[in-house]
mmCIF file of C-alpha atoms in Angstrom:
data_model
loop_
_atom_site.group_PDB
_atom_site.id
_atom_site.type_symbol
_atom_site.label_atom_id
_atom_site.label_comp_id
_atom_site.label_asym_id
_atom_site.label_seq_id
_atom_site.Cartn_x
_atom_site.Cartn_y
_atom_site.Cartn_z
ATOM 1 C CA UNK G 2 -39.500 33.820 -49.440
ATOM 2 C CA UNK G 3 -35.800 35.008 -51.317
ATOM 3 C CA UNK G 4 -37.755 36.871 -53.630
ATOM 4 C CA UNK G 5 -39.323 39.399 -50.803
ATOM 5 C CA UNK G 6 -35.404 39.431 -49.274
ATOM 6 C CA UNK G 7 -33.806 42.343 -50.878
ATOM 7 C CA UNK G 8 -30.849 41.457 -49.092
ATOM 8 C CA UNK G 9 -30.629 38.693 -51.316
ATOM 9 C CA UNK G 10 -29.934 38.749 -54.815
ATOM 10 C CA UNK G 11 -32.734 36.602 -55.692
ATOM 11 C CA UNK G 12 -34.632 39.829 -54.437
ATOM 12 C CA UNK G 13 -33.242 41.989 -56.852
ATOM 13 C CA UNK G 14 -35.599 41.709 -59.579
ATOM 14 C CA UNK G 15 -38.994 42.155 -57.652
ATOM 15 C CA UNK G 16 -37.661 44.909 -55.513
ATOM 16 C CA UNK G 17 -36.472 46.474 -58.966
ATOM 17 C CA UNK G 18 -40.101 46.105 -60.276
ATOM 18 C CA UNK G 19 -41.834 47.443 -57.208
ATOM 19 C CA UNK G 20 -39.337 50.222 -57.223
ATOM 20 C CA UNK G 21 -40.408 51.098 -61.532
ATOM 21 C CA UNK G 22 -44.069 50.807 -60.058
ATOM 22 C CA UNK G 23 -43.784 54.109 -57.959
ATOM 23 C CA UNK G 24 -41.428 55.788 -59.499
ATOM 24 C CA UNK G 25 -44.137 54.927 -63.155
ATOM 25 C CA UNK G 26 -46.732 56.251 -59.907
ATOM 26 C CA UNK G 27 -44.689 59.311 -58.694
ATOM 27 C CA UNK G 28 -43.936 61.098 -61.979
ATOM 28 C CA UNK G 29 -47.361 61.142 -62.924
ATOM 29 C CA UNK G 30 -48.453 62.995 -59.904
ATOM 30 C CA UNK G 31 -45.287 65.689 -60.133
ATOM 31 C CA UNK G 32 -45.799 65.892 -63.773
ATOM 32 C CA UNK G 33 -48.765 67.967 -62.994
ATOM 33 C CA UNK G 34 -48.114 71.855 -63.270
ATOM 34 C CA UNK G 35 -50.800 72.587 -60.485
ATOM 35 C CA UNK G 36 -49.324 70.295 -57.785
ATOM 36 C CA UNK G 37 -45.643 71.497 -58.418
ATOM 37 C CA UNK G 38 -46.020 73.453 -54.580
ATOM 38 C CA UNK G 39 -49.039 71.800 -52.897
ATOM 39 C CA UNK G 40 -47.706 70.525 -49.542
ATOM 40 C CA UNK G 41 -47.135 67.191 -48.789
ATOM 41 C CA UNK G 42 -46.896 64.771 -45.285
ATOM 42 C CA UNK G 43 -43.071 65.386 -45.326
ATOM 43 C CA UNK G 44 -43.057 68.282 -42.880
ATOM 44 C CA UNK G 45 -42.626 71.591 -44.144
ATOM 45 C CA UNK G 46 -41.719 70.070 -47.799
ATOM 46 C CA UNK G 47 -43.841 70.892 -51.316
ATOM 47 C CA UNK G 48 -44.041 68.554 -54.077
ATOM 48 C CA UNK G 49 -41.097 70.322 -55.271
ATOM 49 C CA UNK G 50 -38.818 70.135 -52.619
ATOM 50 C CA UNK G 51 -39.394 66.257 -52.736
ATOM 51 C CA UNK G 52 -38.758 66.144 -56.113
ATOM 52 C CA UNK G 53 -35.261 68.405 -55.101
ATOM 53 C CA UNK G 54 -34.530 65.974 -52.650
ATOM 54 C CA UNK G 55 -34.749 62.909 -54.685
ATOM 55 C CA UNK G 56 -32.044 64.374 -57.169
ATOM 56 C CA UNK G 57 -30.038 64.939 -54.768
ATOM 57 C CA UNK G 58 -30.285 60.941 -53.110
ATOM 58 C CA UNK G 59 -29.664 59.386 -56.534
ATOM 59 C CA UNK G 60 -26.838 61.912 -58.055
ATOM 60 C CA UNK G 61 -25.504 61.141 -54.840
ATOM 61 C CA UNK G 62 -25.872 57.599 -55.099
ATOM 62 C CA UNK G 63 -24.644 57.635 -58.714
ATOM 63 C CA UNK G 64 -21.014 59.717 -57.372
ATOM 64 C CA UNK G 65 -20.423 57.696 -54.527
ATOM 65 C CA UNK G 66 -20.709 54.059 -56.965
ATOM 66 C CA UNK G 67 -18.575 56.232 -59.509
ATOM 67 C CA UNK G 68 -15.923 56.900 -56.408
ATOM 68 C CA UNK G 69 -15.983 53.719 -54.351
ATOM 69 C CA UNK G 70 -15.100 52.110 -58.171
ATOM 70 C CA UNK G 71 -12.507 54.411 -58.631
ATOM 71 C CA UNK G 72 -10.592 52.868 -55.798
ATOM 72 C CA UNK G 73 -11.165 56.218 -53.456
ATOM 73 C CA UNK G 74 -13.705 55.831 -50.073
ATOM 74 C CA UNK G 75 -16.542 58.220 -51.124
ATOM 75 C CA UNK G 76 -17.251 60.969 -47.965
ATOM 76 C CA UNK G 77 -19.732 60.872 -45.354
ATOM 77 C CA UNK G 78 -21.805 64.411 -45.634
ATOM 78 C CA UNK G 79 -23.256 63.832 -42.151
ATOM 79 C CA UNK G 80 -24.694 61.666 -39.054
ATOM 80 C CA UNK G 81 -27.875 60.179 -39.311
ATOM 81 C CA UNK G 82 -29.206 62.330 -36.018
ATOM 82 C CA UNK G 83 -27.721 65.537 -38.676
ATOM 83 C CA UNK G 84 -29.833 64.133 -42.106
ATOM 84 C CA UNK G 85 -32.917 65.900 -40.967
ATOM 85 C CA UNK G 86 -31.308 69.298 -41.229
ATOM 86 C CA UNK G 87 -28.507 68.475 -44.042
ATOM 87 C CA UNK G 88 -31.063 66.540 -46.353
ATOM 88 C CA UNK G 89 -33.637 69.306 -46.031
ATOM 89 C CA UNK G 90 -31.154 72.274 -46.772
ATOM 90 C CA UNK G 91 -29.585 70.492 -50.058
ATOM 91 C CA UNK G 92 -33.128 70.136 -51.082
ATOM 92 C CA UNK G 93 -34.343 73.453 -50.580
ATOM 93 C CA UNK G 94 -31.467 74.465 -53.065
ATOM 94 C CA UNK G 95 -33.086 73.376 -55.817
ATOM 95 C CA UNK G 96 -36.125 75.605 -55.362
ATOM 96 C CA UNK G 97 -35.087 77.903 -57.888
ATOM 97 C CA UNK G 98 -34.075 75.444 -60.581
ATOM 98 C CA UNK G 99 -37.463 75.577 -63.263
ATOM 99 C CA UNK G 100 -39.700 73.389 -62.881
ATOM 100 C CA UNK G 101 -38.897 71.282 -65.999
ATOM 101 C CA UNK G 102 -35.279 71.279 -66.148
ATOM 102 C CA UNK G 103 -35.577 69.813 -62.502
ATOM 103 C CA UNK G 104 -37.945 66.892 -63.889
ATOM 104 C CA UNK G 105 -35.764 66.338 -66.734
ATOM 105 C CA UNK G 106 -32.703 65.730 -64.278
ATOM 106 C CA UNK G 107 -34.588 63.672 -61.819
ATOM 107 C CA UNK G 108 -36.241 61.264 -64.537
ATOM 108 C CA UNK G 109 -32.686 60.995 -66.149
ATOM 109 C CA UNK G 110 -30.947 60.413 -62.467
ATOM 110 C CA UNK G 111 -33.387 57.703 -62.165
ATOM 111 C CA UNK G 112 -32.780 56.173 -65.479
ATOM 112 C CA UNK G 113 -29.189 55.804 -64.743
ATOM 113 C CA UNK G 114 -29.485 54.269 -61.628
ATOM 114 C CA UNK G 115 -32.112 51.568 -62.226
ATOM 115 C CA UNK G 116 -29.392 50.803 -65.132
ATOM 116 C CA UNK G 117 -26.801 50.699 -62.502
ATOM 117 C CA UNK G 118 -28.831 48.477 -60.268
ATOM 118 C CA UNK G 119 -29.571 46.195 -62.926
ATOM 119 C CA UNK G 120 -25.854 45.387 -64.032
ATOM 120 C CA UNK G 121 -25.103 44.965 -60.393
ATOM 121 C CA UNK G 122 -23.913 41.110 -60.530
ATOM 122 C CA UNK G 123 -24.839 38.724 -57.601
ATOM 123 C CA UNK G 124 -21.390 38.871 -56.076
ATOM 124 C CA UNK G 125 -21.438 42.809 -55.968
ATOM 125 C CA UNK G 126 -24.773 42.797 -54.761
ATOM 126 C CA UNK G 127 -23.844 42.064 -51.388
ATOM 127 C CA UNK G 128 -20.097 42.583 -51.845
ATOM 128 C CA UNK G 129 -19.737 46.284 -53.278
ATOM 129 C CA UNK G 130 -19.642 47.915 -50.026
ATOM 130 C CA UNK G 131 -20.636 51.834 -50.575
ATOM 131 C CA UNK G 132 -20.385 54.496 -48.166
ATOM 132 C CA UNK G 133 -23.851 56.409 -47.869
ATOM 133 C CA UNK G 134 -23.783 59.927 -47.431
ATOM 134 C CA UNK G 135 -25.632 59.673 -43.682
ATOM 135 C CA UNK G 136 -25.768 55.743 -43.027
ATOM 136 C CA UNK G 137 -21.631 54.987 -43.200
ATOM 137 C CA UNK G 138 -20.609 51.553 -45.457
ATOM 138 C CA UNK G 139 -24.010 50.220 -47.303
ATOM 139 C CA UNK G 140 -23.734 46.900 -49.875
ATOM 140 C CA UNK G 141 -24.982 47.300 -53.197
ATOM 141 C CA UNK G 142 -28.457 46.031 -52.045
ATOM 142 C CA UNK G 143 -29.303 49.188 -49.884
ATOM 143 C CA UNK G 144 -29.348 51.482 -52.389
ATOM 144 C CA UNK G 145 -32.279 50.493 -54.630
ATOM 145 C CA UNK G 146 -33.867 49.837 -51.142
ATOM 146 C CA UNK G 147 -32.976 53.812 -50.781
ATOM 147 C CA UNK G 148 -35.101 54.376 -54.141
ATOM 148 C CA UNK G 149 -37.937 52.417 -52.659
ATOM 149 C CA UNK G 150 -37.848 53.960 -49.558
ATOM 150 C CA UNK G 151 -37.795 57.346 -51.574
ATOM 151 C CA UNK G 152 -40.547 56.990 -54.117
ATOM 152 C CA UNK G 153 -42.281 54.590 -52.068
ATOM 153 C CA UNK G 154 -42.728 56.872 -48.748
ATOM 154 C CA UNK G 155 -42.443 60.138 -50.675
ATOM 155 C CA UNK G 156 -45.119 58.858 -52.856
ATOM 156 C CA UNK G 157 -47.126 58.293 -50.014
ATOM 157 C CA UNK G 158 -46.155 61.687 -48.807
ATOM 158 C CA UNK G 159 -47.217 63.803 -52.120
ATOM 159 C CA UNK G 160 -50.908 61.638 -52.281
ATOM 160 C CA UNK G 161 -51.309 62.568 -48.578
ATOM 161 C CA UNK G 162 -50.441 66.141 -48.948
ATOM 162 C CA UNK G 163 -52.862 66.614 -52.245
ATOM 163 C CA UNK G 164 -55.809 65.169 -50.389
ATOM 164 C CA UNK G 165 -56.218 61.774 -52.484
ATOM 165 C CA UNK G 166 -57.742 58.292 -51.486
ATOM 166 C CA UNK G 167 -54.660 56.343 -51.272
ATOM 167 C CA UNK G 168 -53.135 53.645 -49.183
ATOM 168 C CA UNK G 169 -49.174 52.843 -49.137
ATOM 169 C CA UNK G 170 -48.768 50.070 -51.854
ATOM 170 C CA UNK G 171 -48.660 46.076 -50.478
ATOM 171 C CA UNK G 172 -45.576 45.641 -52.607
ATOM 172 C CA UNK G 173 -43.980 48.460 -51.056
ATOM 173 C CA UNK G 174 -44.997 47.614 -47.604
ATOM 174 C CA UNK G 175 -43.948 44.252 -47.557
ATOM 175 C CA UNK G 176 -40.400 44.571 -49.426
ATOM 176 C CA UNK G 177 -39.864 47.434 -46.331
ATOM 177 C CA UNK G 178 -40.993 45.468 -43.738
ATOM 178 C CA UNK G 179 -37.774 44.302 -42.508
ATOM 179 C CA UNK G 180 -36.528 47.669 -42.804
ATOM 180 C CA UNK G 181 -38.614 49.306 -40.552
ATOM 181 C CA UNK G 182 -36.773 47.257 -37.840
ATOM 182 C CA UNK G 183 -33.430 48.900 -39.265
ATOM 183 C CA UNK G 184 -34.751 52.694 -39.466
ATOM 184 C CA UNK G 185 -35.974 52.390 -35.224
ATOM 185 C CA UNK G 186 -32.254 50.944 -34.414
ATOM 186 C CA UNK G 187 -30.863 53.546 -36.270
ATOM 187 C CA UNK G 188 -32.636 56.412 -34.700
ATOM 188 C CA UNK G 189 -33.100 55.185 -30.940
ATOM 189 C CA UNK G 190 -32.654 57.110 -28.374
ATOM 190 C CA UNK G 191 -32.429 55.052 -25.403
ATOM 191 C CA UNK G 192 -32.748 57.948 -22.991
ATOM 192 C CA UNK G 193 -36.264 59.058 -24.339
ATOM 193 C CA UNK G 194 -37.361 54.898 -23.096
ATOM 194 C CA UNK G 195 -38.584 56.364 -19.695
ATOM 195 C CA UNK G 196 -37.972 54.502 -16.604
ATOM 196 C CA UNK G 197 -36.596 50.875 -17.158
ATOM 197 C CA UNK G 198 -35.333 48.620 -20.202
ATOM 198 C CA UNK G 199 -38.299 47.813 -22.810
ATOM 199 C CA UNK G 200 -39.115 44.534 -24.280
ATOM 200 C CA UNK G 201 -41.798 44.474 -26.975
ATOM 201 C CA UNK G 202 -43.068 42.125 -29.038
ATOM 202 C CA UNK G 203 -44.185 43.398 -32.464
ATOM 203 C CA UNK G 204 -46.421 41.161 -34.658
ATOM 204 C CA UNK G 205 -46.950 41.384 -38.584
ATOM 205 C CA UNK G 206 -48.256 40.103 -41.225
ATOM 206 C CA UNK G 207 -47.353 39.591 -44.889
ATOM 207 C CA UNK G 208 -44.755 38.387 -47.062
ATOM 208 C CA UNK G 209 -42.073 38.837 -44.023
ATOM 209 C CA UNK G 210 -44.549 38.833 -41.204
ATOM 210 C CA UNK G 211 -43.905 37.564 -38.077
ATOM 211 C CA UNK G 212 -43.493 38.345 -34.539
ATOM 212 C CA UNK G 213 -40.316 40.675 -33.914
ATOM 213 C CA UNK G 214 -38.644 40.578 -30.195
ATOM 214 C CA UNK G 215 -37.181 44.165 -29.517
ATOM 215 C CA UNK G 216 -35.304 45.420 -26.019
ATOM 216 C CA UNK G 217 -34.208 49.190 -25.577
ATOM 217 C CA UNK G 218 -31.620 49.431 -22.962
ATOM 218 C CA UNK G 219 -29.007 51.953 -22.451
ATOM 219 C CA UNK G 220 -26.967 50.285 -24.844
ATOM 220 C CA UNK G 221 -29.655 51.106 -27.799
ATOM 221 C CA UNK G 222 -32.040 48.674 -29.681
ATOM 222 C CA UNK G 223 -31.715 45.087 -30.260
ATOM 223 C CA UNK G 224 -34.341 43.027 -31.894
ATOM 224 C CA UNK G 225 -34.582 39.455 -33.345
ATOM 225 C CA UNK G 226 -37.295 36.840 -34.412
ATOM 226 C CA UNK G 227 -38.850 35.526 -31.223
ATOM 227 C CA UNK G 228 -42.845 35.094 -29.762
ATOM 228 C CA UNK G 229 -44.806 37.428 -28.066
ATOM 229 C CA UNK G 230 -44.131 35.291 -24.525
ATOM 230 C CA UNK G 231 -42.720 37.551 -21.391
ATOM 231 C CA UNK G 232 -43.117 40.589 -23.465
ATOM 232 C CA UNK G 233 -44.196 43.666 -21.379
ATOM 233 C CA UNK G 234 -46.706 44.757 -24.641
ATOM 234 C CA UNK G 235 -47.253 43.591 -27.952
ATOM 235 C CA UNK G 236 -47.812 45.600 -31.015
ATOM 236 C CA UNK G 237 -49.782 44.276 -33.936
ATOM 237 C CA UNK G 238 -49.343 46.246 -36.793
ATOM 238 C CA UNK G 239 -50.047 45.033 -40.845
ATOM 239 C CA UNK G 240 -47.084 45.911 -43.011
ATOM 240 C CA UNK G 241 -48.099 49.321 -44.273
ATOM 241 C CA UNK G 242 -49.077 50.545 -40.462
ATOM 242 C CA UNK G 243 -45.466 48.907 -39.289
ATOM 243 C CA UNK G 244 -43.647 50.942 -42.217
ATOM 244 C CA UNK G 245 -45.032 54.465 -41.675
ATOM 245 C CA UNK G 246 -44.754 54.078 -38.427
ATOM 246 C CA UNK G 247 -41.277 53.808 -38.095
ATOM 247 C CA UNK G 248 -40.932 56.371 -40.792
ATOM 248 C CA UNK G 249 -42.967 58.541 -38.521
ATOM 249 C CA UNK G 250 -45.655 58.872 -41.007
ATOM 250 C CA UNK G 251 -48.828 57.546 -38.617
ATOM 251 C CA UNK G 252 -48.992 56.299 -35.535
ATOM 252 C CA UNK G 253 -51.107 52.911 -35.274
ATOM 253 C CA UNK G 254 -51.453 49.636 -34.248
ATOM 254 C CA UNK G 255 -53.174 47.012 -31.728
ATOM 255 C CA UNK G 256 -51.363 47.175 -27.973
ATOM 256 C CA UNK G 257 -52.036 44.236 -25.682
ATOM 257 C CA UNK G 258 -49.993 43.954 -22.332
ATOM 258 C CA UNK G 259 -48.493 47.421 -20.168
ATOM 259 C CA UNK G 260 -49.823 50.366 -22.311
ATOM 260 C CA UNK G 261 -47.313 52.843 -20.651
ATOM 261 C CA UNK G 262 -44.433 49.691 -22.026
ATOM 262 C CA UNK G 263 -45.820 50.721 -25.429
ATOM 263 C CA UNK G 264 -45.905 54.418 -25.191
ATOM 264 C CA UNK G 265 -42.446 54.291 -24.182
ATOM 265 C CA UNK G 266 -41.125 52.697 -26.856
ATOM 266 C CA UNK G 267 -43.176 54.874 -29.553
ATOM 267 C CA UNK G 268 -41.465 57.565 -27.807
ATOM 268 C CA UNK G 269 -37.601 55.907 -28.460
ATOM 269 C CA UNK G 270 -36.929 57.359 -31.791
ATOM 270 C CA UNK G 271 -35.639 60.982 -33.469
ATOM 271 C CA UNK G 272 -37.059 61.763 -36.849
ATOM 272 C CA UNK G 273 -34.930 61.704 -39.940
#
């Protein structure tokens, strides 16, 4: 279904409107004085220091479209296996900004880069290659997929942290789906796989459900659209369970076949 591919340009208005739905979601929750520095799921981070981080994605998102335009090849600030310790330190920084000046700047970062997102053409939505400031070269399409991921997850973080009933949203879940897939290539680590290659078989559900074929060798992660046939375990997981997971939010999921198969590969992956 094109409109659940945010790959595709066909994608780009729902995955716009899911990403206005949690932002709309987000900034009512940090908009309350008395949560400003409850903790949230996001390790060590307060509502604050989420709120610190997310200015510092989208300025950087808005600079590096601003340089890659220029003509100029905007800077990498750091590997992916550094982001952890990078992306919390910038955000930290903004700790002693006041509380409403640092609203006002992330509510007007936002505005400018859902603008930016929406001009985006079709050709440039695949075409404008950006460099992100952890992942290298991204297209256009990633980075509105970076504001999902942001107030999607991070919403999810700040509901978790303040106690609330909540569940992560279908929308999101189902837009990220085939990004969970990306986020455990990115971060194997096929040393941590134990003793042997892996081959699971992960099943979902869902607008881009399916059954996923993954191997970890020493070479890293490979997966593809397969069955569940010959695999060592499979790993049934509806979209929201297969999302946090490999954001390292929960661990979850229905394991048929070699247990220890499965344990391994839950064990693959660093955190960002």
């Amino acid at each position: 279904m094109s409109e659940w591919n945010a790959t595709s340009y066909e994608g780009k208005d729902n995955l716009l409107r899911i990403v206005k739905n949690e932002a709309a979601a987000f900034f009512e929750m940090v908009d309350m004085p008395e949560n400003w520095e409850k903790p949230t799921a996001s390790g060590h981070w307060q509502v604050r220091d989420i709120v610190g981080h997310l200015v510092d994605t989208t300025e950087g998102y808005l600079e590096r479209f601003d340089t890659t335009r220029s003509g100029t090849v905007a800077e990498a600030l750091a590997p992916l296996t550094d982001m952890a310790k990078v992306a919390d330190e910038r955000a930290l920084a903004f700790r002693d900004v006041p509380r409403g000046e640092l609203l006002t700047r992330l509510k007007d970062d936002y505005s400018q880069a859902m603008k930016m997102f929406e001009e985006t053409g079709e050709e440039d939505w695949g075409g404008f290659v950006v460099t992100h400031g952890y992942m290298g070269p991204m297209p256009s399409w990633f980075y509105p997929v970076g504001q999902l991921m942001d107030y999607g997850i991070h919403g999810w973080d700040v509901r978790e942290g303040l106690g609330l009933e909540h569940f992560l949203g279908p929308d999101v879940a189902d837009m990220l789906v085939p990004f969970a897939y990306i986020v455990w290539q990115a971060t194997t680590v096929p040393s941590k796989r134990g003793d042997g290659d892996l081959d699971i078989a992960i099943k979902t559900t869902g607008h881009n459900g399916g059954t996923t074929r993954i191997k970890v060798t020493d070479d890293g992660m490979t997966y593809e659209a397969g069955s569940e046939e010959g695999a060592q375990a499979v790993i049934e997981l509806d979209p929201a369970s297969l999302v946090l997971h490999a954001f390292g939010r929960t661990r979850g999921g229905y394991v048929s076949g070699d247990m220890d198969a499965a344990k391994r590969f839950a064990n693959c992956f660093f955190r960002f």
